[in-house]
Coordinates of C-alpha atoms in Angstrom, one line a residue:
M1 CA 0.0 0.0 0.0
A2 CA 2.9 2.4 0.7
D3 CA 3.6 2.9 -2.9
E4 CA 0.1 2.3 -4.3
V5 CA -2.4 5.2 -4.4
C6 CA -3.8 5.4 -7.9
F7 CA -3.0 1.8 -8.8
R8 CA -4.2 0.3 -5.6
T9 CA -6.7 -2.0 -7.4
L10 CA -4.2 -3.5 -9.9
H11 CA -3.6 -6.7 -7.9
L12 CA -7.3 -7.6 -8.0
A13 CA -9.4 -9.4 -10.6
S14 CA -11.3 -7.0 -12.8
P15 CA -9.6 -4.0 -11.0
W16 CA -11.9 -1.6 -12.9
S17 CA -15.1 -3.0 -11.3
L18 CA -17.1 -1.4 -8.5
S19 CA -16.7 -4.5 -6.3
A20 CA -12.9 -4.4 -6.7
Y21 CA -12.8 -0.7 -5.8
E22 CA -15.1 -1.1 -2.8
S23 CA -12.9 -3.9 -1.5
V24 CA -10.0 -1.5 -1.0
G25 CA -12.2 1.1 0.7
G26 CA -13.6 2.8 -2.4
Y27 CA -16.4 5.4 -1.8
Q28 CA -16.0 5.2 2.0
V29 CA -14.7 8.8 2.0
W30 CA -17.5 10.0 -0.3
R31 CA -20.2 8.3 1.9
K32 CA -18.6 9.7 5.1
L33 CA -18.5 13.3 3.7
L34 CA -22.1 13.1 2.7
K35 CA -23.3 11.5 6.0
E36 CA -21.3 13.7 8.4
K37 CA -21.5 16.9 6.2
I38 CA -17.8 17.5 6.8
K39 CA -16.8 21.1 6.2
P40 CA -15.1 21.8 2.8
E41 CA -12.5 23.9 4.6
A42 CA -11.4 20.9 6.5
I43 CA -10.9 18.9 3.3
I44 CA -8.9 21.7 1.7
D45 CA -6.7 21.9 4.8
E46 CA -6.0 18.2 4.6
L47 CA -5.0 18.5 0.9
K48 CA -2.7 21.4 1.8
L49 CA -1.1 19.3 4.5
S50 CA -0.6 16.4 2.0
A51 CA 1.5 18.7 -0.3
L52 CA -0.3 17.1 -3.3
R53 CA 0.7 19.0 -6.4
G54 CA -0.9 18.9 -9.8
R55 CA 0.1 15.7 -11.6
G56 CA -0.5 17.0 -15.1
G57 CA 2.7 18.9 -15.4
A58 CA 2.5 22.3 -13.7
G59 CA 2.8 21.0 -10.2
F60 CA 0.6 23.6 -8.6
P61 CA -0.5 22.9 -5.0
T62 CA -3.9 21.2 -5.2
G63 CA -5.4 22.4 -1.9
L64 CA -4.5 26.0 -2.8
K65 CA -6.0 25.7 -6.2
W66 CA -9.3 24.3 -4.7
S67 CA -9.4 27.2 -2.3
F68 CA -9.5 29.7 -5.3
M69 CA -13.0 28.5 -6.3
P70 CA -15.8 30.9 -5.1
R71 CA -17.8 28.0 -3.7
N72 CA -20.6 30.2 -2.3
A73 CA -21.1 32.2 -5.5
K74 CA -24.5 31.9 -7.0
G75 CA -25.1 30.0 -10.2
Q76 CA -23.5 27.0 -11.8
K77 CA -20.0 25.9 -11.1
Y78 CA -18.0 23.1 -12.9
I79 CA -15.3 20.5 -12.1
V80 CA -13.2 19.5 -15.1
C81 CA -10.8 16.6 -15.3
N82 CA -8.0 16.8 -17.9
S83 CA -7.7 13.2 -19.1
D84 CA -6.4 14.4 -22.5
E85 CA -2.8 13.1 -21.9
G86 CA -1.2 14.1 -25.2
E87 CA 2.3 14.7 -23.9
P88 CA 4.7 12.4 -25.8
G89 CA 6.1 9.8 -23.4
T90 CA 3.2 10.0 -21.0
F91 CA 0.9 7.0 -20.6
K92 CA -0.2 6.9 -16.9
D93 CA -3.6 8.5 -17.0
R94 CA -5.0 6.1 -19.5
D95 CA -4.2 3.3 -17.1
I96 CA -6.0 5.0 -14.2
L97 CA -9.0 5.3 -16.6
R98 CA -8.7 1.7 -17.6
F99 CA -7.9 0.0 -14.3
N100 CA -9.2 2.3 -11.5
P101 CA -12.0 4.6 -13.0
H102 CA -14.1 4.6 -9.8
Q103 CA -11.3 6.3 -7.8
L104 CA -11.3 9.2 -10.4
I105 CA -15.1 9.4 -10.1
E106 CA -14.9 9.6 -6.3
G107 CA -12.2 12.2 -6.5
M108 CA -14.2 14.4 -8.8
A109 CA -17.3 14.0 -6.7
I110 CA -15.4 15.1 -3.6
A111 CA -14.1 18.1 -5.5
G112 CA -17.7 19.0 -6.5
Y113 CA -18.7 18.8 -2.8
V114 CA -15.8 20.9 -1.7
M115 CA -16.1 23.6 -4.3
G116 CA -19.9 23.8 -4.6
A117 CA -20.1 22.4 -8.1
T118 CA -22.9 20.1 -9.2
V119 CA -21.6 19.2 -12.7
G120 CA -18.3 17.7 -13.8
F121 CA -16.7 16.9 -17.2
N122 CA -14.0 14.3 -17.7
Y123 CA -12.3 15.3 -20.9
I124 CA -10.7 12.2 -22.4
R125 CA -8.2 12.1 -25.3
G126 CA -9.9 11.2 -28.6
E127 CA -7.8 8.1 -29.2
F128 CA -8.6 6.6 -25.8
F129 CA -11.7 4.7 -26.7
E130 CA -11.1 1.7 -24.4
P131 CA -10.5 4.0 -21.4
F132 CA -13.6 6.0 -22.4
E133 CA -15.7 2.9 -22.3
R134 CA -14.3 1.8 -19.0
V135 CA -15.2 5.1 -17.3
E136 CA -18.6 5.1 -18.9
Q137 CA -19.2 1.7 -17.4
A138 CA -18.0 2.8 -14.0
L139 CA -20.3 5.9 -14.2
Q140 CA -23.2 3.7 -14.9
E141 CA -22.4 1.5 -11.8
A142 CA -22.0 4.6 -9.6
R143 CA -25.3 6.0 -10.8
T144 CA -27.1 2.6 -10.2
L145 CA -26.0 2.8 -6.5
G146 CA -27.0 6.4 -6.3
L147 CA -23.4 7.6 -5.7
I148 CA -23.6 10.1 -8.6
G149 CA -26.6 12.2 -9.8
K150 CA -29.4 14.0 -8.0
N151 CA -30.0 13.9 -4.3
I152 CA -27.1 11.5 -3.7
L153 CA -27.9 8.9 -1.1
G154 CA -30.8 11.1 0.1
T155 CA -28.5 13.9 1.2
Q156 CA -29.8 16.7 -1.1
V157 CA -26.3 16.8 -2.6
D158 CA -26.1 16.8 -6.4
F159 CA -23.2 15.9 -8.6
E160 CA -23.6 14.8 -12.2
L161 CA -20.5 13.7 -14.2
H162 CA -20.1 13.5 -18.0
N163 CA -17.3 11.9 -20.0
V164 CA -16.4 14.0 -23.0
L165 CA -14.3 12.4 -25.8
G166 CA -12.0 14.8 -27.6
A167 CA -10.7 14.6 -31.1
G168 CA -7.0 14.0 -30.6
A169 CA -5.7 17.6 -30.5
Y170 CA -2.6 18.1 -28.3
I171 CA -3.5 21.7 -27.8
C172 CA -6.7 20.6 -26.0
G173 CA -4.5 19.4 -23.1
E174 CA -4.1 23.1 -22.3
E175 CA -6.8 23.9 -19.8
T176 CA -8.4 26.9 -21.6
A177 CA -8.4 25.2 -25.0
L178 CA -9.9 22.2 -23.3
M179 CA -12.7 24.3 -22.0
D180 CA -13.4 25.7 -25.5
S181 CA -13.5 22.1 -26.8
I182 CA -16.1 21.1 -24.1
E183 CA -18.2 24.1 -25.3
G184 CA -18.1 22.7 -28.8
K185 CA -15.7 25.2 -30.2
K186 CA -12.3 24.8 -31.9
G187 CA -9.8 24.3 -29.1
L188 CA -7.8 27.5 -28.8
P189 CA -6.1 28.8 -25.7
R190 CA -7.6 31.8 -24.0
F191 CA -5.8 34.8 -22.5
K192 CA -5.4 34.6 -18.7
P193 CA -6.6 36.4 -16.6
P194 CA -9.4 35.8 -16.2
F195 CA -8.5 32.4 -14.8
P196 CA -10.9 29.4 -14.9
A197 CA -11.8 29.8 -11.2
N198 CA -13.5 33.0 -12.1
Y199 CA -14.4 32.5 -15.8
G200 CA -14.3 29.0 -17.0
V201 CA -16.6 26.6 -18.9
Y202 CA -19.6 28.6 -20.3
G203 CA -18.3 31.6 -18.4
R204 CA -18.8 30.0 -15.0
P205 CA -16.3 29.3 -12.2
T206 CA -14.4 26.1 -13.0
N207 CA -11.8 24.0 -11.4
I208 CA -9.5 21.9 -13.6
N209 CA -7.1 19.2 -12.4
N210 CA -5.4 16.2 -13.9
T211 CA -6.6 12.6 -13.8
E212 CA -3.9 11.5 -11.4
T213 CA -4.5 14.5 -9.1
F214 CA -8.2 13.8 -8.7
A215 CA -7.6 10.1 -8.3
S216 CA -5.2 10.7 -5.4
V217 CA -7.8 12.7 -3.3
P218 CA -9.9 9.8 -1.9
V219 CA -6.8 7.9 -0.7
I220 CA -5.4 11.1 0.9
L221 CA -8.7 11.7 2.8
Q222 CA -8.9 8.0 3.7
H223 CA -5.5 7.8 5.3
G224 CA -4.8 11.5 6.1
G225 CA -2.7 14.3 4.6
K226 CA 0.3 13.5 6.9
W227 CA 0.4 9.9 5.7
F228 CA 0.4 11.0 2.1
L229 CA 3.0 13.7 2.7
E230 CA 5.4 11.1 4.2
L231 CA 5.2 8.9 1.2
G232 CA 7.2 11.6 -0.6
K233 CA 9.2 14.5 0.8
P234 CA 8.5 18.1 2.0
N235 CA 6.7 20.2 -0.6
N236 CA 6.5 17.1 -2.8
G237 CA 3.9 14.9 -1.1
G238 CA 2.9 11.4 -2.0
C239 CA 3.4 9.0 -4.8
K240 CA 3.8 9.8 -8.4
I241 CA 3.3 7.6 -11.4
F242 CA 6.4 7.7 -13.7
S243 CA 5.9 6.6 -17.3
I244 CA 9.3 5.2 -18.3
S245 CA 10.0 4.6 -22.0
G246 CA 12.9 4.7 -24.4
H247 CA 16.0 2.5 -24.0
V248 CA 15.1 0.5 -20.9
E249 CA 14.5 -3.2 -20.4
K250 CA 11.1 -2.9 -18.8
P251 CA 9.2 0.2 -20.0
G252 CA 6.0 0.9 -18.1
N253 CA 4.3 2.8 -15.4
Y254 CA 5.9 2.8 -11.9
E255 CA 4.1 4.4 -8.9
V256 CA 6.7 5.4 -6.3
G257 CA 7.2 8.0 -3.7
L258 CA 8.4 11.4 -4.9
G259 CA 12.0 11.9 -4.0
I260 CA 13.1 8.5 -5.2
R261 CA 16.6 8.6 -6.7
F262 CA 16.7 8.4 -10.5
S263 CA 19.2 5.6 -10.4
E264 CA 16.8 3.5 -8.3
L265 CA 13.9 4.3 -10.7
L266 CA 16.1 3.3 -13.6
S267 CA 16.9 0.0 -11.9
M268 CA 13.2 -0.7 -11.4
A269 CA 12.8 -0.4 -15.1
G270 CA 15.5 -3.0 -15.7
G271 CA 18.3 -0.6 -16.4
V272 CA 19.5 0.7 -19.8
Q273 CA 18.6 -1.7 -22.7
K274 CA 21.2 -4.2 -23.7
G275 CA 23.6 -3.1 -21.1
R276 CA 24.5 0.1 -23.0
R277 CA 25.6 3.3 -21.3
L278 CA 23.1 6.0 -20.4
K279 CA 23.5 9.1 -22.4
A280 CA 20.6 11.4 -21.4
V281 CA 17.1 11.6 -19.9
I282 CA 14.1 13.7 -20.7
P283 CA 12.5 13.6 -17.2
G284 CA 9.1 15.1 -17.7
G285 CA 7.7 14.4 -21.1
S286 CA 9.0 15.7 -24.5
S287 CA 8.6 19.3 -23.5
A288 CA 11.0 19.0 -20.5
P289 CA 14.6 20.1 -21.0
V290 CA 16.9 17.1 -21.5
L291 CA 19.6 16.4 -18.9
P292 CA 22.8 14.4 -19.5
A293 CA 23.5 11.1 -17.7
E294 CA 26.1 12.6 -15.3
I295 CA 23.5 15.0 -14.0
M296 CA 20.5 12.7 -13.9
M297 CA 22.3 9.9 -12.0
N298 CA 22.8 12.2 -9.0
L299 CA 19.2 13.5 -8.9
T300 CA 16.0 12.7 -7.0
M301 CA 12.8 12.6 -8.9
D302 CA 10.8 15.5 -7.4
Y303 CA 9.6 18.9 -8.6
D304 CA 12.2 20.9 -6.7
A305 CA 15.3 18.8 -7.5
L306 CA 14.6 18.7 -11.2
S307 CA 13.8 22.4 -11.4
K308 CA 17.1 23.2 -9.6
A309 CA 18.9 21.0 -12.2
G310 CA 17.4 23.0 -15.1
S311 CA 14.5 20.7 -16.1
M312 CA 11.1 19.8 -14.7
L313 CA 9.1 16.8 -13.4
G314 CA 6.3 17.7 -15.8
S315 CA 3.9 14.8 -16.3
G316 CA 6.3 12.3 -15.0
A317 CA 7.2 10.9 -18.5
V318 CA 10.8 9.6 -18.2
I319 CA 12.3 9.1 -21.7
V320 CA 15.6 7.3 -21.4
L321 CA 18.2 7.7 -24.2
D322 CA 21.3 5.4 -24.5
E323 CA 24.7 6.0 -26.1
T324 CA 23.4 5.1 -29.6
T325 CA 21.0 8.0 -29.7
C326 CA 21.6 10.7 -32.3
M327 CA 20.5 13.9 -30.5
V328 CA 20.0 15.8 -33.7
K329 CA 17.6 13.1 -35.0
M330 CA 15.8 13.0 -31.6
L331 CA 15.3 16.7 -31.4
A332 CA 14.2 16.9 -35.0
R333 CA 11.4 14.4 -34.2
I334 CA 10.3 16.4 -31.1
A335 CA 10.4 19.7 -33.0
H336 CA 8.2 18.2 -35.8
F337 CA 5.6 17.1 -33.2
Y338 CA 5.2 20.7 -31.9
F339 CA 5.1 22.1 -35.4
E340 CA 2.3 19.7 -36.2
E341 CA 0.4 20.4 -33.0
S342 CA 0.7 24.2 -32.8
C343 CA -2.8 25.7 -33.1
G344 CA -1.4 28.6 -35.1
Q345 CA -3.0 31.3 -32.9
C346 CA 0.3 33.0 -32.0
S347 CA 2.8 34.1 -34.6
P348 CA 5.9 33.2 -32.6
C349 CA 4.7 29.6 -32.2
R350 CA 3.0 29.2 -35.6
E351 CA 6.1 30.4 -37.5
G352 CA 8.8 29.5 -35.1
T353 CA 7.9 25.8 -34.6
G354 CA 8.0 25.3 -38.4
W355 CA 11.3 27.2 -38.7
M356 CA 12.9 25.0 -36.0
S357 CA 11.6 21.8 -37.5
R358 CA 12.9 22.7 -41.0
L359 CA 16.3 23.7 -39.6
L360 CA 16.7 20.5 -37.7
H361 CA 15.6 18.3 -40.6
R362 CA 18.1 20.1 -42.7
M363 CA 20.8 19.2 -40.3
E364 CA 19.7 15.6 -40.1
K365 CA 19.9 15.3 -43.9
G366 CA 23.3 16.9 -44.0
E367 CA 22.1 20.0 -45.8
S368 CA 22.7 22.6 -43.1
K369 CA 24.7 25.8 -43.5
M370 CA 27.1 27.6 -41.2
G371 CA 25.1 29.7 -38.8
D372 CA 22.1 27.3 -38.6
I373 CA 22.9 26.4 -35.0
E374 CA 22.9 30.0 -33.9
L375 CA 19.7 30.6 -35.9
L376 CA 18.0 27.6 -34.3
N377 CA 18.9 28.9 -30.9
S378 CA 17.7 32.4 -31.8
V379 CA 14.3 31.2 -33.0
A380 CA 13.8 29.2 -29.8
D381 CA 14.7 32.3 -27.7
G382 CA 12.2 34.3 -29.8
I383 CA 9.4 31.9 -29.0
M384 CA 10.0 31.6 -25.2
G385 CA 7.5 33.5 -23.1
R386 CA 5.8 35.2 -26.1
T387 CA 2.7 33.0 -26.7
I388 CA -0.7 32.8 -25.1
C389 CA -0.2 29.3 -23.8
A390 CA 2.8 27.1 -22.9
L391 CA 3.0 25.2 -26.2
G392 CA 5.5 27.7 -27.5
D393 CA 7.7 27.2 -24.5
A394 CA 7.2 23.5 -24.7
A395 CA 8.6 23.6 -28.3
A396 CA 11.5 25.9 -27.4
M397 CA 12.8 24.4 -24.2
P398 CA 13.9 21.1 -25.8
V399 CA 15.8 23.0 -28.5
Q400 CA 17.6 25.2 -25.9
S401 CA 18.5 22.2 -23.7
F402 CA 19.7 19.9 -26.5
L403 CA 22.0 22.7 -27.8
K404 CA 23.2 23.5 -24.3
H405 CA 24.2 19.9 -23.4
F406 CA 25.0 18.3 -26.8
K407 CA 26.0 21.2 -29.0
N408 CA 29.0 19.1 -30.3
E409 CA 26.7 16.7 -32.1
F410 CA 24.9 19.5 -33.9
E411 CA 28.2 21.1 -34.9
Y412 CA 29.4 17.8 -36.3
H413 CA 26.2 17.5 -38.4
V414 CA 26.8 21.0 -39.8
T415 CA 30.5 20.6 -40.5
H416 CA 30.7 16.9 -41.6
K417 CA 27.2 16.5 -43.1
R418 CA 26.7 13.3 -41.2
C419 CA 26.0 11.9 -37.8
L420 CA 28.6 11.8 -35.1
I421 CA 27.2 8.7 -33.5
K422 CA 27.6 6.7 -36.7
D423 CA 31.2 7.8 -36.9
L424 CA 32.2 6.8 -33.3

């Protein structure tokens, strides 16, 4: 149990079922809140004590975020779960949806109770049809028992939850573009302020959190904020699911306490594939700055340590790169993704992502010119901090970090018109 929060039903037969979830204490917290009419402020205080931070990438303190919602304001308020999960390298939320959907439902229902919202939307990535069906089935089971809907368990508390299937746009993982998509519009990021807590879905106060964040809430309230905090480290409470991919023997999802050493996490994934040497790691999804092996092997996996090292925990997608990796080819693939997924609303991102992608593919094909490296860095610098949403930064940060740590490979491509790795 110590390292199982969101995956605590995985050891059971049919872990997605209502019976499996109830066997590990599922819906006990929800029933207790309704029966005892526990004050929302007490729940927020417990979440603040737990040091739960947003698991979607930003890492913002969850209890603080919930306190921003004007729960006593008149009119409709909404709870929104971001289950879009479009960050390359990330594959944790889909497994929560597939194998423990009831815990997400309970977490969202608790959020509705705390923030005075009676309607919730679970926005699921368009390609996730199996997870969508699992959560739909779980919702039906919860409704049948009266745990979701009108006058829940005769308490006069209402909370209706709807699953919304997106259309596979990466930009809809950005919270304001996600809200536009729920409203039936083209998903385009909005200017902030106003923030969703004041002006969200349909212009009403809205709270948005990630799948893993909401799914952590029932377990925190069941065992206590202090218990959850001690699973991790100060300011980095609890467990985190790390999606480990790339050159490892056992890629997959690993739920461990925040603050675990990267070297230990790598060992859990079987180490570097085929016994090769570790070259670099992208620790938080494709948008996170890359770090070379000599830095990563001395780091702990938590928000603060990775930020201090010049990268970020992000979504917890750990992409492992071994000594055979051409960093120019790797960055060219990442840059092409952000070029393809830019919504085109902001000129720096719309033009800059295409420019970076073309420069990198020119290097990869041995067609680059002197000055292309400086130009590439200049374009990335011109995007950073100049867009409505963070996609521009997400495209620029990998370029800046790859050039910072592995500039020699890019220079070799420019001067020799071929890959350094192949010549070693």
